[in-house]
Every structure is written in structure tokens, then in C-alpha cells.
């Protein structure tokens, strides 16, 4: 059962985002990107107040670098659609379980270390080249109530 409302075009849109943001991180990396996106919709806090839909989350200004590149605008593939549906159904994995932010430090070929905080929020962990950050309870208690 879905934890956020999603039409087929929303699943396709999320699938394209997962691929564009994290294809090189494998299926788990793409699921973690899905975790962050769904958390942003459900938590309703910090920079993500008022987001209620997948299109709002993806199209939020400056939210995802992948929207500036051609890979996002290619057709969704079945593999990524299945991963997007798992995210919409509420599957969560560490370190994206409660995370609202992620990024890849350094260059693509030479990832750098994860800073201990990002947007003043603590590091939750790293998956391959991406660092994931959970909000503090003071910043966003609600993200911890959405499980």
C-alpha cells in the first residue's frame, strides 16, 4: 500500500529521477534516493514544507541536480519503475531511512569524505559515493513519526 499518492506518471517521474541521480550506485542507491524523496513529501518540515506530491518534490527549485541533465528526460525503464514503486510503498533502508538530504562530495571519479553535517543536519551514513543526512528532532521531529 502506498504511503504517498502516486499516479502512473508520478511513478515514471520518480523512476527517471532514481536513475538520473543514482544509477551508478546500483539498486540500493536508487532506493535510497527514493527514500529521501518520499521522506520530503511525508515529513512536511524544514525546506520541504508544503510538498504533497511527487511532481512537487521533484520540481522543487534546486532540489535535484539531475533535472539539469539529459538522463532524467529519458523514458522510465521497468527496473527503475519497480524501485520507484517500492519507495512509494514505504520501503526504507539505512542510511536513507529518515534522511532528507544527500549529496556526492568530491568528483565522480574521486569521491571525497562526507562532512559531519549538511545544512546543519548530522550525517546518517554513506552509501558508495553518496552521503545521507537526517534532520535532528528539533529540525524535523515528524520525519521520525512517518514510519
JSON list of C-alpha atoms in Angstrom, two decimals:
[
{"chain": "A", "resi": 1, "resn": "UNK", "atom": "CA", "xyz": [0.00, 0.00, 0.00]},
{"chain": "A", "resi": 2, "resn": "UNK", "atom": "CA", "xyz": [1.34, 3.40, -0.97]},
{"chain": "A", "resi": 3, "resn": "UNK", "atom": "CA", "xyz": [2.45, 5.87, 1.70]},
{"chain": "A", "resi": 4, "resn": "UNK", "atom": "CA", "xyz": [2.01, 8.78, -0.75]},
{"chain": "A", "resi": 5, "resn": "UNK", "atom": "CA", "xyz": [-0.49, 9.11, -3.57]},
{"chain": "A", "resi": 6, "resn": "UNK", "atom": "CA", "xyz": [1.07, 8.28, -6.91]},
{"chain": "A", "resi": 7, "resn": "UNK", "atom": "CA", "xyz": [-0.37, 8.01, -10.38]},
{"chain": "A", "resi": 8, "resn": "UNK", "atom": "CA", "xyz": [1.47, 6.02, -13.04]},
{"chain": "A", "resi": 9, "resn": "UNK", "atom": "CA", "xyz": [3.01, 9.20, -14.43]},
{"chain": "A", "resi": 10, "resn": "UNK", "atom": "CA", "xyz": [4.29, 10.00, -10.90]},
{"chain": "A", "resi": 11, "resn": "UNK", "atom": "CA", "xyz": [5.91, 6.56, -10.66]},
{"chain": "A", "resi": 12, "resn": "UNK", "atom": "CA", "xyz": [7.52, 7.13, -14.05]},
{"chain": "A", "resi": 13, "resn": "UNK", "atom": "CA", "xyz": [8.75, 10.55, -12.97]},
{"chain": "A", "resi": 14, "resn": "UNK", "atom": "CA", "xyz": [10.24, 9.15, -9.76]},
{"chain": "A", "resi": 15, "resn": "UNK", "atom": "CA", "xyz": [11.78, 6.24, -11.71]},
{"chain": "A", "resi": 16, "resn": "UNK", "atom": "CA", "xyz": [13.52, 8.71, -14.02]},
{"chain": "A", "resi": 17, "resn": "UNK", "atom": "CA", "xyz": [14.82, 10.64, -11.01]},
{"chain": "A", "resi": 18, "resn": "UNK", "atom": "CA", "xyz": [16.19, 7.50, -9.33]},
{"chain": "A", "resi": 19, "resn": "UNK", "atom": "CA", "xyz": [18.08, 6.55, -12.47]},
{"chain": "A", "resi": 20, "resn": "UNK", "atom": "CA", "xyz": [19.41, 10.03, -13.15]},
{"chain": "A", "resi": 21, "resn": "UNK", "atom": "CA", "xyz": [20.51, 10.65, -9.57]},
{"chain": "A", "resi": 22, "resn": "UNK", "atom": "CA", "xyz": [21.94, 7.26, -8.63]},
{"chain": "A", "resi": 23, "resn": "UNK", "atom": "CA", "xyz": [22.16, 4.70, -11.43]},
{"chain": "A", "resi": 24, "resn": "UNK", "atom": "CA", "xyz": [25.87, 4.21, -10.73]},
{"chain": "A", "resi": 25, "resn": "UNK", "atom": "CA", "xyz": [25.05, 3.43, -7.08]},
{"chain": "A", "resi": 26, "resn": "UNK", "atom": "CA", "xyz": [23.05, 0.31, -8.01]},
{"chain": "A", "resi": 27, "resn": "UNK", "atom": "CA", "xyz": [19.54, -0.62, -6.96]},
{"chain": "A", "resi": 28, "resn": "UNK", "atom": "CA", "xyz": [20.12, 0.18, -3.29]},
{"chain": "A", "resi": 29, "resn": "UNK", "atom": "CA", "xyz": [21.49, 3.60, -4.16]},
{"chain": "A", "resi": 30, "resn": "UNK", "atom": "CA", "xyz": [18.43, 4.33, -6.26]},
{"chain": "A", "resi": 31, "resn": "UNK", "atom": "CA", "xyz": [16.14, 3.12, -3.45]},
{"chain": "A", "resi": 32, "resn": "UNK", "atom": "CA", "xyz": [17.92, 5.46, -1.04]},
{"chain": "A", "resi": 33, "resn": "UNK", "atom": "CA", "xyz": [17.23, 8.41, -3.36]},
{"chain": "A", "resi": 34, "resn": "UNK", "atom": "CA", "xyz": [13.60, 7.26, -3.34]},
{"chain": "A", "resi": 35, "resn": "UNK", "atom": "CA", "xyz": [13.66, 7.20, 0.48]},
{"chain": "A", "resi": 36, "resn": "UNK", "atom": "CA", "xyz": [14.82, 10.80, 0.61]},
{"chain": "A", "resi": 37, "resn": "UNK", "atom": "CA", "xyz": [12.18, 11.94, -1.87]},
{"chain": "A", "resi": 38, "resn": "UNK", "atom": "CA", "xyz": [9.31, 10.19, -0.12]},
{"chain": "A", "resi": 39, "resn": "UNK", "atom": "CA", "xyz": [10.57, 11.46, 3.26]},
{"chain": "A", "resi": 40, "resn": "UNK", "atom": "CA", "xyz": [10.47, 15.01, 1.90]},
{"chain": "A", "resi": 41, "resn": "UNK", "atom": "CA", "xyz": [6.82, 14.59, 0.95]},
{"chain": "A", "resi": 42, "resn": "UNK", "atom": "CA", "xyz": [5.75, 12.93, 4.20]},
{"chain": "A", "resi": 43, "resn": "UNK", "atom": "CA", "xyz": [7.76, 14.94, 6.76]},
{"chain": "A", "resi": 44, "resn": "UNK", "atom": "CA", "xyz": [6.41, 18.41, 5.89]},
{"chain": "A", "resi": 45, "resn": "UNK", "atom": "CA", "xyz": [9.26, 20.25, 7.59]},
{"chain": "A", "resi": 46, "resn": "UNK", "atom": "CA", "xyz": [12.43, 22.23, 7.02]},
{"chain": "A", "resi": 47, "resn": "UNK", "atom": "CA", "xyz": [12.89, 23.17, 3.36]},
{"chain": "A", "resi": 48, "resn": "UNK", "atom": "CA", "xyz": [10.17, 20.73, 2.37]},
{"chain": "A", "resi": 49, "resn": "UNK", "atom": "CA", "xyz": [7.05, 22.24, 3.96]},
{"chain": "A", "resi": 50, "resn": "UNK", "atom": "CA", "xyz": [4.04, 22.06, 1.73]},
{"chain": "A", "resi": 51, "resn": "UNK", "atom": "CA", "xyz": [5.29, 19.30, -0.56]},
{"chain": "A", "resi": 52, "resn": "UNK", "atom": "CA", "xyz": [2.45, 16.82, -1.06]},
{"chain": "A", "resi": 53, "resn": "UNK", "atom": "CA", "xyz": [3.13, 15.14, -4.39]},
{"chain": "A", "resi": 54, "resn": "UNK", "atom": "CA", "xyz": [5.96, 13.51, -6.28]},
{"chain": "A", "resi": 55, "resn": "UNK", "atom": "CA", "xyz": [5.94, 16.22, -9.00]},
{"chain": "A", "resi": 56, "resn": "UNK", "atom": "CA", "xyz": [6.13, 18.96, -6.33]},
{"chain": "A", "resi": 57, "resn": "UNK", "atom": "CA", "xyz": [9.03, 17.17, -4.63]},
{"chain": "A", "resi": 58, "resn": "UNK", "atom": "CA", "xyz": [10.98, 16.57, -7.85]},
{"chain": "A", "resi": 59, "resn": "UNK", "atom": "CA", "xyz": [10.37, 20.04, -9.29]},
{"chain": "A", "resi": 60, "resn": "UNK", "atom": "CA", "xyz": [11.18, 21.95, -6.11]},
{"chain": "A", "resi": 61, "resn": "UNK", "atom": "CA", "xyz": [13.74, 24.58, -7.16]},
{"chain": "A", "resi": 62, "resn": "UNK", "atom": "CA", "xyz": [17.36, 23.47, -6.67]},
{"chain": "A", "resi": 63, "resn": "UNK", "atom": "CA", "xyz": [16.32, 20.11, -5.18]},
{"chain": "A", "resi": 64, "resn": "UNK", "atom": "CA", "xyz": [17.89, 17.72, -7.70]},
{"chain": "A", "resi": 65, "resn": "UNK", "atom": "CA", "xyz": [20.87, 18.36, -9.92]},
{"chain": "A", "resi": 66, "resn": "UNK", "atom": "CA", "xyz": [19.75, 15.56, -12.26]},
{"chain": "A", "resi": 67, "resn": "UNK", "atom": "CA", "xyz": [16.99, 17.75, -13.69]},
{"chain": "A", "resi": 68, "resn": "UNK", "atom": "CA", "xyz": [19.74, 19.77, -15.39]},
{"chain": "A", "resi": 69, "resn": "UNK", "atom": "CA", "xyz": [20.98, 16.73, -17.32]},
{"chain": "A", "resi": 70, "resn": "UNK", "atom": "CA", "xyz": [19.57, 14.70, -20.19]},
{"chain": "A", "resi": 71, "resn": "UNK", "atom": "CA", "xyz": [19.38, 11.34, -18.39]},
{"chain": "A", "resi": 72, "resn": "UNK", "atom": "CA", "xyz": [16.38, 12.49, -16.34]},
{"chain": "A", "resi": 73, "resn": "UNK", "atom": "CA", "xyz": [14.45, 13.26, -19.53]},
{"chain": "A", "resi": 74, "resn": "UNK", "atom": "CA", "xyz": [14.81, 9.77, -21.00]},
{"chain": "A", "resi": 75, "resn": "UNK", "atom": "CA", "xyz": [11.95, 7.27, -20.73]},
{"chain": "A", "resi": 76, "resn": "UNK", "atom": "CA", "xyz": [11.47, 5.38, -17.48]},
{"chain": "A", "resi": 77, "resn": "UNK", "atom": "CA", "xyz": [12.62, 1.76, -17.50]},
{"chain": "A", "resi": 78, "resn": "UNK", "atom": "CA", "xyz": [10.90, -1.19, -15.83]},
{"chain": "A", "resi": 79, "resn": "UNK", "atom": "CA", "xyz": [13.71, -1.73, -13.30]},
{"chain": "A", "resi": 80, "resn": "UNK", "atom": "CA", "xyz": [13.52, 1.84, -12.04]},
{"chain": "A", "resi": 81, "resn": "UNK", "atom": "CA", "xyz": [9.70, 1.77, -12.07]},
{"chain": "A", "resi": 82, "resn": "UNK", "atom": "CA", "xyz": [9.80, -1.22, -9.71]},
{"chain": "A", "resi": 83, "resn": "UNK", "atom": "CA", "xyz": [12.24, 0.63, -7.43]},
{"chain": "A", "resi": 84, "resn": "UNK", "atom": "CA", "xyz": [10.08, 3.77, -7.52]},
{"chain": "A", "resi": 85, "resn": "UNK", "atom": "CA", "xyz": [7.01, 1.73, -6.58]},
{"chain": "A", "resi": 86, "resn": "UNK", "atom": "CA", "xyz": [8.89, 0.16, -3.66]},
{"chain": "A", "resi": 87, "resn": "UNK", "atom": "CA", "xyz": [9.77, 3.68, -2.44]},
{"chain": "A", "resi": 88, "resn": "UNK", "atom": "CA", "xyz": [6.18, 4.85, -2.80]},
{"chain": "A", "resi": 89, "resn": "UNK", "atom": "CA", "xyz": [5.05, 1.75, -0.90]},
{"chain": "A", "resi": 90, "resn": "UNK", "atom": "CA", "xyz": [7.18, 2.89, 2.05]},
{"chain": "A", "resi": 91, "resn": "UNK", "atom": "CA", "xyz": [10.25, 0.65, 1.84]},
{"chain": "A", "resi": 92, "resn": "UNK", "atom": "CA", "xyz": [13.04, 2.36, 3.76]},
{"chain": "A", "resi": 93, "resn": "UNK", "atom": "CA", "xyz": [16.70, 1.48, 4.09]},
{"chain": "A", "resi": 94, "resn": "UNK", "atom": "CA", "xyz": [19.63, 2.84, 6.06]},
{"chain": "A", "resi": 95, "resn": "UNK", "atom": "CA", "xyz": [21.09, 5.45, 5.63]},
{"chain": "A", "resi": 96, "resn": "UNK", "atom": "CA", "xyz": [18.10, 6.94, 3.80]},
{"chain": "A", "resi": 97, "resn": "UNK", "atom": "CA", "xyz": [15.50, 5.73, 6.31]},
{"chain": "A", "resi": 98, "resn": "UNK", "atom": "CA", "xyz": [14.93, 9.16, 7.86]},
{"chain": "A", "resi": 99, "resn": "UNK", "atom": "CA", "xyz": [17.17, 11.28, 5.62]},
{"chain": "A", "resi": 100, "resn": "UNK", "atom": "CA", "xyz": [16.01, 14.45, 3.90]},
{"chain": "A", "resi": 101, "resn": "UNK", "atom": "CA", "xyz": [19.31, 15.28, 2.16]},
{"chain": "A", "resi": 102, "resn": "UNK", "atom": "CA", "xyz": [22.06, 13.51, 0.27]},
{"chain": "A", "resi": 103, "resn": "UNK", "atom": "CA", "xyz": [24.93, 14.53, -1.96]},
{"chain": "A", "resi": 104, "resn": "UNK", "atom": "CA", "xyz": [28.11, 13.21, -3.54]},
{"chain": "A", "resi": 105, "resn": "UNK", "atom": "CA", "xyz": [31.23, 15.02, -2.29]},
{"chain": "A", "resi": 106, "resn": "UNK", "atom": "CA", "xyz": [34.30, 15.38, -4.45]},
{"chain": "A", "resi": 107, "resn": "UNK", "atom": "CA", "xyz": [34.41, 14.41, -8.11]},
{"chain": "A", "resi": 108, "resn": "UNK", "atom": "CA", "xyz": [32.69, 11.47, -9.77]},
{"chain": "A", "resi": 109, "resn": "UNK", "atom": "CA", "xyz": [35.98, 9.59, -10.09]},
{"chain": "A", "resi": 110, "resn": "UNK", "atom": "CA", "xyz": [37.35, 10.61, -6.70]},
{"chain": "A", "resi": 111, "resn": "UNK", "atom": "CA", "xyz": [34.63, 10.92, -4.05]},
{"chain": "A", "resi": 112, "resn": "UNK", "atom": "CA", "xyz": [35.57, 12.95, -1.04]},
{"chain": "A", "resi": 113, "resn": "UNK", "atom": "CA", "xyz": [34.80, 12.33, 2.61]},
{"chain": "A", "resi": 114, "resn": "UNK", "atom": "CA", "xyz": [31.33, 13.01, 4.00]},
{"chain": "A", "resi": 115, "resn": "UNK", "atom": "CA", "xyz": [31.18, 16.20, 6.05]},
{"chain": "A", "resi": 116, "resn": "UNK", "atom": "CA", "xyz": [29.82, 15.56, 9.57]},
{"chain": "A", "resi": 117, "resn": "UNK", "atom": "CA", "xyz": [26.87, 17.88, 8.85]},
{"chain": "A", "resi": 118, "resn": "UNK", "atom": "CA", "xyz": [24.99, 19.12, 5.78]},
{"chain": "A", "resi": 119, "resn": "UNK", "atom": "CA", "xyz": [22.53, 22.01, 6.05]},
{"chain": "A", "resi": 120, "resn": "UNK", "atom": "CA", "xyz": [23.35, 21.84, 9.78]},
{"chain": "A", "resi": 121, "resn": "UNK", "atom": "CA", "xyz": [21.99, 18.28, 9.99]},
{"chain": "A", "resi": 122, "resn": "UNK", "atom": "CA", "xyz": [24.03, 15.25, 11.10]},
{"chain": "A", "resi": 123, "resn": "UNK", "atom": "CA", "xyz": [25.46, 12.59, 8.84]},
{"chain": "A", "resi": 124, "resn": "UNK", "atom": "CA", "xyz": [23.36, 9.41, 8.90]},
{"chain": "A", "resi": 125, "resn": "UNK", "atom": "CA", "xyz": [25.77, 7.39, 6.79]},
{"chain": "A", "resi": 126, "resn": "UNK", "atom": "CA", "xyz": [27.22, 6.78, 3.38]},
{"chain": "A", "resi": 127, "resn": "UNK", "atom": "CA", "xyz": [26.20, 4.52, 0.52]},
{"chain": "A", "resi": 128, "resn": "UNK", "atom": "CA", "xyz": [29.00, 4.19, -2.03]},
{"chain": "A", "resi": 129, "resn": "UNK", "atom": "CA", "xyz": [29.66, 7.78, -3.21]},
{"chain": "A", "resi": 130, "resn": "UNK", "atom": "CA", "xyz": [26.63, 9.48, -1.61]},
{"chain": "A", "resi": 131, "resn": "UNK", "atom": "CA", "xyz": [26.40, 10.90, 1.92]},
{"chain": "A", "resi": 132, "resn": "UNK", "atom": "CA", "xyz": [22.97, 10.94, 3.63]},
{"chain": "A", "resi": 133, "resn": "UNK", "atom": "CA", "xyz": [21.82, 13.37, 6.31]},
{"chain": "A", "resi": 134, "resn": "UNK", "atom": "CA", "xyz": [18.95, 13.03, 8.78]},
{"chain": "A", "resi": 135, "resn": "UNK", "atom": "CA", "xyz": [17.33, 16.04, 10.38]},
{"chain": "A", "resi": 136, "resn": "UNK", "atom": "CA", "xyz": [17.58, 16.49, 14.10]},
{"chain": "A", "resi": 137, "resn": "UNK", "atom": "CA", "xyz": [14.40, 16.07, 16.11]},
{"chain": "A", "resi": 138, "resn": "UNK", "atom": "CA", "xyz": [14.37, 19.83, 16.63]},
{"chain": "A", "resi": 139, "resn": "UNK", "atom": "CA", "xyz": [14.54, 20.44, 12.89]},
{"chain": "A", "resi": 140, "resn": "UNK", "atom": "CA", "xyz": [12.00, 17.81, 11.88]},
{"chain": "A", "resi": 141, "resn": "UNK", "atom": "CA", "xyz": [10.51, 15.54, 14.50]},
{"chain": "A", "resi": 142, "resn": "UNK", "atom": "CA", "xyz": [7.80, 14.50, 12.06]},
{"chain": "A", "resi": 143, "resn": "UNK", "atom": "CA", "xyz": [10.17, 12.53, 9.81]},
{"chain": "A", "resi": 144, "resn": "UNK", "atom": "CA", "xyz": [10.58, 10.09, 12.70]},
{"chain": "A", "resi": 145, "resn": "UNK", "atom": "CA", "xyz": [6.80, 9.70, 13.01]},
{"chain": "A", "resi": 146, "resn": "UNK", "atom": "CA", "xyz": [6.22, 8.60, 9.42]},
{"chain": "A", "resi": 147, "resn": "UNK", "atom": "CA", "xyz": [7.45, 5.02, 9.75]}
]
